[in-house]
Amino acid sequence: MRRLTSYIAATLDHYLAGPGGPHAVVPVEGEQAMAIVADFPGTTSTPARGPLGVADRPATRFDTPITGRGTYEPGFEQALTRPYTHLR
């Protein structure tokens, strides 16, 4: 049996999305964001891996993404149907 590890982003009110959309509250810059990218490179979407310097780092902790509609839909509208090609 596989071990299940989940990595969930949420704010203190238990939601990820803010009034401005699904990514309005998630830190995308600064020390906290860089720590997340360094420790969990597999959680970075495929288009962002190159600019963030982790394109050559394997995803060692996670192999399957589960994404909510509010997060997935903006990419889908831009023809990004597999935002995590480095994962299963």
GROMACS .gro file of N, CA and C in nm:
model
  264
    1MET      N    1   0.084  -0.118   0.000
    1MET     CA    2   0.000   0.000   0.000
    1MET      C    3   0.089   0.124   0.000
    2ARG      N    4   0.051   0.222  -0.081
    2ARG     CA    5   0.124   0.348  -0.089
    2ARG      C    6   0.095   0.437   0.030
    3ARG      N    7   0.190   0.516   0.063
    3ARG     CA    8   0.171   0.617   0.166
    3ARG      C    9   0.113   0.742   0.099
    4LEU      N   10   0.010   0.799   0.159
    4LEU     CA   11  -0.055   0.918   0.104
    4LEU      C   12  -0.008   1.041   0.181
    5THR      N   13   0.045   1.137   0.107
    5THR     CA   14   0.085   1.264   0.163
    5THR      C   15   0.011   1.373   0.089
    6SER      N   16  -0.054   1.461   0.161
    6SER     CA   17  -0.125   1.569   0.093
    6SER      C   18  -0.059   1.703   0.126
    7TYR      N   19  -0.065   1.791   0.031
    7TYR     CA   20  -0.009   1.925   0.043
    7TYR      C   21  -0.120   2.018  -0.002
    8ILE      N   22  -0.178   2.090   0.091
    8ILE     CA   23  -0.297   2.169   0.061
    8ILE      C   24  -0.270   2.316   0.093
    9ALA      N   25  -0.306   2.401   0.001
    9ALA     CA   26  -0.295   2.545   0.023
    9ALA      C   27  -0.431   2.598   0.066
   10ALA      N   28  -0.434   2.671   0.174
   10ALA     CA   29  -0.559   2.732   0.222
   10ALA      C   30  -0.524   2.853   0.308
   11THR      N   31  -0.616   2.945   0.316
   11THR     CA   32  -0.597   3.061   0.401
   11THR      C   33  -0.656   3.033   0.539
   12LEU      N   34  -0.643   3.126   0.629
   12LEU     CA   35  -0.695   3.106   0.764
   12LEU      C   36  -0.846   3.086   0.768
   13ASP      N   37  -0.916   3.137   0.666
   13ASP     CA   38  -1.061   3.115   0.663
   13ASP      C   39  -1.097   2.987   0.587
   14HIS      N   40  -0.998   2.903   0.560
   14HIS     CA   41  -1.014   2.771   0.499
   14HIS      C   42  -1.043   2.774   0.350
   15TYR      N   43  -1.016   2.884   0.285
   15TYR     CA   44  -1.035   2.895   0.140
   15TYR      C   45  -0.903   2.933   0.075
   16LEU      N   46  -0.890   2.897  -0.049
   16LEU     CA   47  -0.771   2.935  -0.124
   16LEU      C   48  -0.798   3.061  -0.205
   17ALA      N   49  -0.916   3.071  -0.260
   17ALA     CA   50  -0.948   3.184  -0.347
   17ALA      C   51  -0.983   3.308  -0.266
   18GLY      N   52  -0.949   3.422  -0.320
   18GLY     CA   53  -0.984   3.549  -0.259
   18GLY      C   54  -1.080   3.624  -0.346
   19PRO      N   55  -1.115   3.745  -0.311
   19PRO     CA   56  -1.212   3.823  -0.389
   19PRO      C   57  -1.167   3.848  -0.533
   20GLY      N   58  -1.036   3.850  -0.557
   20GLY     CA   59  -0.986   3.876  -0.691
   20GLY      C   60  -0.966   3.753  -0.776
   21GLY      N   61  -1.002   3.637  -0.727
   21GLY     CA   62  -0.986   3.514  -0.805
   21GLY      C   63  -0.909   3.409  -0.728
   22PRO      N   64  -0.884   3.294  -0.792
   22PRO     CA   65  -0.825   3.181  -0.721
   22PRO      C   66  -0.681   3.203  -0.676
   23HIS      N   67  -0.609   3.295  -0.739
   23HIS     CA   68  -0.469   3.314  -0.702
   23HIS      C   69  -0.445   3.446  -0.630
   24ALA      N   70  -0.550   3.511  -0.586
   24ALA     CA   71  -0.537   3.643  -0.525
   24ALA      C   72  -0.467   3.639  -0.390
   25VAL      N   73  -0.473   3.527  -0.319
   25VAL     CA   74  -0.421   3.521  -0.184
   25VAL      C   75  -0.291   3.443  -0.175
   26VAL      N   76  -0.262   3.358  -0.271
   26VAL     CA   77  -0.144   3.272  -0.267
   26VAL      C   78  -0.019   3.356  -0.290
   27PRO      N   79   0.081   3.345  -0.200
   27PRO     CA   80   0.204   3.422  -0.222
   27PRO      C   81   0.280   3.366  -0.341
   28VAL      N   82   0.313   3.451  -0.435
   28VAL     CA   83   0.386   3.407  -0.554
   28VAL      C   84   0.523   3.472  -0.562
   29GLU      N   85   0.562   3.542  -0.460
   29GLU     CA   86   0.695   3.601  -0.457
   29GLU      C   87   0.740   3.613  -0.313
   30GLY      N   88   0.862   3.648  -0.296
   30GLY     CA   89   0.914   3.668  -0.162
   30GLY      C   90   0.971   3.542  -0.100
   31GLU      N   91   1.014   3.556   0.022
   31GLU     CA   92   1.082   3.450   0.095
   31GLU      C   93   0.997   3.324   0.112
   32GLN      N   94   0.870   3.341   0.146
   32GLN     CA   95   0.783   3.226   0.167
   32GLN      C   96   0.763   3.146   0.039
   33ALA      N   97   0.738   3.214  -0.071
   33ALA     CA   98   0.718   3.145  -0.199
   33ALA      C   99   0.846   3.072  -0.241
   34MET      N  100   0.961   3.133  -0.223
   34MET     CA  101   1.087   3.070  -0.261
   34MET      C  102   1.115   2.946  -0.175
   35ALA      N  103   1.075   2.951  -0.048
   35ALA     CA  104   1.092   2.834   0.039
   35ALA      C  105   1.003   2.719  -0.008
   36ILE      N  106   0.881   2.750  -0.051
   36ILE     CA  107   0.792   2.646  -0.102
   36ILE      C  108   0.850   2.583  -0.228
   37VAL      N  109   0.899   2.665  -0.319
   37VAL     CA  110   0.958   2.614  -0.444
   37VAL      C  111   1.081   2.529  -0.414
   38ALA      N  112   1.164   2.572  -0.319
   38ALA     CA  113   1.285   2.498  -0.285
   38ALA      C  114   1.253   2.363  -0.221
   39ASP      N  115   1.157   2.361  -0.131
   39ASP     CA  116   1.124   2.238  -0.058
   39ASP      C  117   1.030   2.145  -0.134
   40PHE      N  118   0.944   2.201  -0.217
   40PHE     CA  119   0.843   2.122  -0.288
   40PHE      C  120   0.842   2.158  -0.437
   41PRO      N  121   0.949   2.133  -0.512
   41PRO     CA  122   0.953   2.173  -0.653
   41PRO      C  123   0.847   2.103  -0.738
   42GLY      N  124   0.801   1.987  -0.697
   42GLY     CA  125   0.698   1.916  -0.773
   42GLY      C  126   0.564   1.984  -0.771
   43THR      N  127   0.541   2.074  -0.676
   43THR     CA  128   0.412   2.143  -0.668
   43THR      C  129   0.406   2.264  -0.761
   44THR      N  130   0.517   2.294  -0.826
   44THR     CA  131   0.522   2.407  -0.918
   44THR      C  132   0.473   2.361  -1.056
   45SER      N  133   0.386   2.439  -1.117
   45SER     CA  134   0.332   2.400  -1.248
   45SER      C  135   0.444   2.394  -1.351
   46THR      N  136   0.424   2.314  -1.453
   46THR     CA  137   0.526   2.294  -1.557
   46THR      C  138   0.570   2.425  -1.621
   47PRO      N  139   0.478   2.516  -1.660
   47PRO     CA  140   0.524   2.642  -1.721
   47PRO      C  141   0.609   2.728  -1.627
   48ALA      N  142   0.592   2.715  -1.498
   48ALA     CA  143   0.666   2.798  -1.402
   48ALA      C  144   0.799   2.736  -1.361
   49ARG      N  145   0.819   2.608  -1.388
   49ARG     CA  146   0.940   2.540  -1.342
   49ARG      C  147   1.068   2.600  -1.399
   50GLY      N  148   1.069   2.634  -1.528
   50GLY     CA  149   1.189   2.694  -1.589
   50GLY      C  150   1.222   2.829  -1.529
   51PRO      N  151   1.128   2.923  -1.531
   51PRO     CA  152   1.157   3.055  -1.473
   51PRO      C  153   1.195   3.052  -1.325
   52LEU      N  154   1.146   2.952  -1.252
   52LEU     CA  155   1.178   2.942  -1.109
   52LEU      C  156   1.305   2.861  -1.083
   53GLY      N  157   1.367   2.809  -1.188
   53GLY     CA  158   1.494   2.739  -1.174
   53GLY      C  159   1.483   2.596  -1.122
   54VAL      N  160   1.368   2.532  -1.137
   54VAL     CA  161   1.353   2.395  -1.086
   54VAL      C  162   1.314   2.297  -1.197
   55ALA      N  163   1.332   2.336  -1.322
   55ALA     CA  164   1.291   2.250  -1.434
   55ALA      C  165   1.361   2.116  -1.432
   56ASP      N  166   1.485   2.112  -1.384
   56ASP     CA  167   1.561   1.987  -1.384
   56ASP      C  168   1.549   1.909  -1.253
   57ARG      N  169   1.475   1.962  -1.157
   57ARG     CA  170   1.459   1.893  -1.028
   57ARG      C  171   1.341   1.796  -1.036
   58PRO      N  172   1.363   1.672  -0.998
   58PRO     CA  173   1.253   1.574  -1.003
   58PRO      C  174   1.152   1.599  -0.892
   59ALA      N  175   1.030   1.555  -0.916
   59ALA     CA  176   0.926   1.562  -0.815
   59ALA      C  177   0.942   1.438  -0.727
   60THR      N  178   0.995   1.453  -0.609
   60THR     CA  179   1.024   1.338  -0.524
   60THR      C  180   0.919   1.313  -0.417
   61ARG      N  181   0.844   1.415  -0.378
   61ARG     CA  182   0.747   1.399  -0.270
   61ARG      C  183   0.605   1.375  -0.318
   62PHE      N  184   0.573   1.424  -0.437
   62PHE     CA  185   0.437   1.415  -0.488
   62PHE      C  186   0.441   1.362  -0.630
   63ASP      N  187   0.338   1.285  -0.668
   63ASP     CA  188   0.333   1.237  -0.805
   63ASP      C  189   0.197   1.257  -0.872
   64THR      N  190   0.097   1.299  -0.797
   64THR     CA  191  -0.037   1.314  -0.853
   64THR      C  192  -0.101   1.443  -0.803
   65PRO      N  193  -0.133   1.535  -0.893
   65PRO     CA  194  -0.199   1.658  -0.849
   65PRO      C  195  -0.351   1.642  -0.848
   66ILE      N  196  -0.415   1.705  -0.755
   66ILE     CA  197  -0.560   1.716  -0.751
   66ILE      C  198  -0.588   1.865  -0.743
   67THR      N  199  -0.650   1.918  -0.845
   67THR     CA  200  -0.670   2.062  -0.856
   67THR      C  201  -0.818   2.094  -0.863
   68GLY      N  202  -0.860   2.192  -0.788
   68GLY     CA  203  -0.999   2.237  -0.792
   68GLY      C  204  -1.029   2.314  -0.920
   69ARG      N  205  -1.154   2.322  -0.951
   69ARG     CA  206  -1.196   2.387  -1.075
   69ARG      C  207  -1.151   2.533  -1.081
   70GLY      N  208  -1.163   2.605  -0.970
   70GLY     CA  209  -1.126   2.747  -0.969
   70GLY      C  210  -0.980   2.770  -0.998
   71THR      N  211  -0.895   2.674  -0.967
   71THR     CA  212  -0.753   2.685  -0.996
   71THR      C  213  -0.722   2.634  -1.136
   72TYR      N  214  -0.789   2.527  -1.177
   72TYR     CA  215  -0.762   2.465  -1.306
   72TYR      C  216  -0.817   2.546  -1.424
   73GLU      N  217  -0.934   2.604  -1.408
   73GLU     CA  218  -1.005   2.668  -1.519
   73GLU      C  219  -0.928   2.782  -1.588
   74PRO      N  220  -0.862   2.873  -1.516
   74PRO     CA  221  -0.789   2.980  -1.587
   74PRO      C  222  -0.683   2.926  -1.683
   75GLY      N  223  -0.612   2.821  -1.644
   75GLY     CA  224  -0.515   2.761  -1.733
   75GLY      C  225  -0.580   2.690  -1.850
   76PHE      N  226  -0.691   2.621  -1.822
   76PHE     CA  227  -0.765   2.551  -1.926
   76PHE      C  228  -0.812   2.648  -2.034
   77GLU      N  229  -0.856   2.766  -1.991
   77GLU     CA  230  -0.901   2.867  -2.086
   77GLU      C  231  -0.787   2.916  -2.176
   78GLN      N  232  -0.663   2.896  -2.133
   78GLN     CA  233  -0.546   2.933  -2.212
   78GLN      C  234  -0.485   2.810  -2.281
   79ALA      N  235  -0.564   2.703  -2.291
   79ALA     CA  236  -0.524   2.576  -2.356
   79ALA      C  237  -0.417   2.501  -2.277
   80LEU      N  238  -0.405   2.526  -2.148
   80LEU     CA  239  -0.314   2.452  -2.063
   80LEU      C  240  -0.395   2.341  -1.995
   81THR      N  241  -0.401   2.226  -2.062
   81THR     CA  242  -0.485   2.116  -2.011
   81THR      C  243  -0.411   2.025  -1.914
   82ARG      N  244  -0.278   2.028  -1.916
   82ARG     CA  245  -0.198   1.949  -1.821
   82ARG      C  246  -0.094   2.041  -1.758
   83PRO      N  247  -0.131   2.112  -1.652
   83PRO     CA  248  -0.037   2.206  -1.592
   83PRO      C  249   0.077   2.141  -1.516
   84TYR      N  250   0.071   2.011  -1.494
   84TYR     CA  251   0.175   1.940  -1.420
   84TYR      C  252   0.223   1.819  -1.501
   85THR      N  253   0.282   1.842  -1.616
   85THR     CA  254   0.325   1.730  -1.702
   85THR      C  255   0.436   1.648  -1.638
   86HIS      N  256   0.503   1.700  -1.540
   86HIS     CA  257   0.611   1.628  -1.472
   86HIS      C  258   0.555   1.531  -1.367
   87LEU      N  259   0.424   1.533  -1.346
   87LEU     CA  260   0.359   1.442  -1.252
   87LEU      C  261   0.269   1.346  -1.329
   88ARG      N  262   0.219   1.244  -1.260
   88ARG     CA  263   0.129   1.146  -1.325
   88ARG      C  264  -0.002   1.208  -1.362
   0.00000   0.00000   0.00000
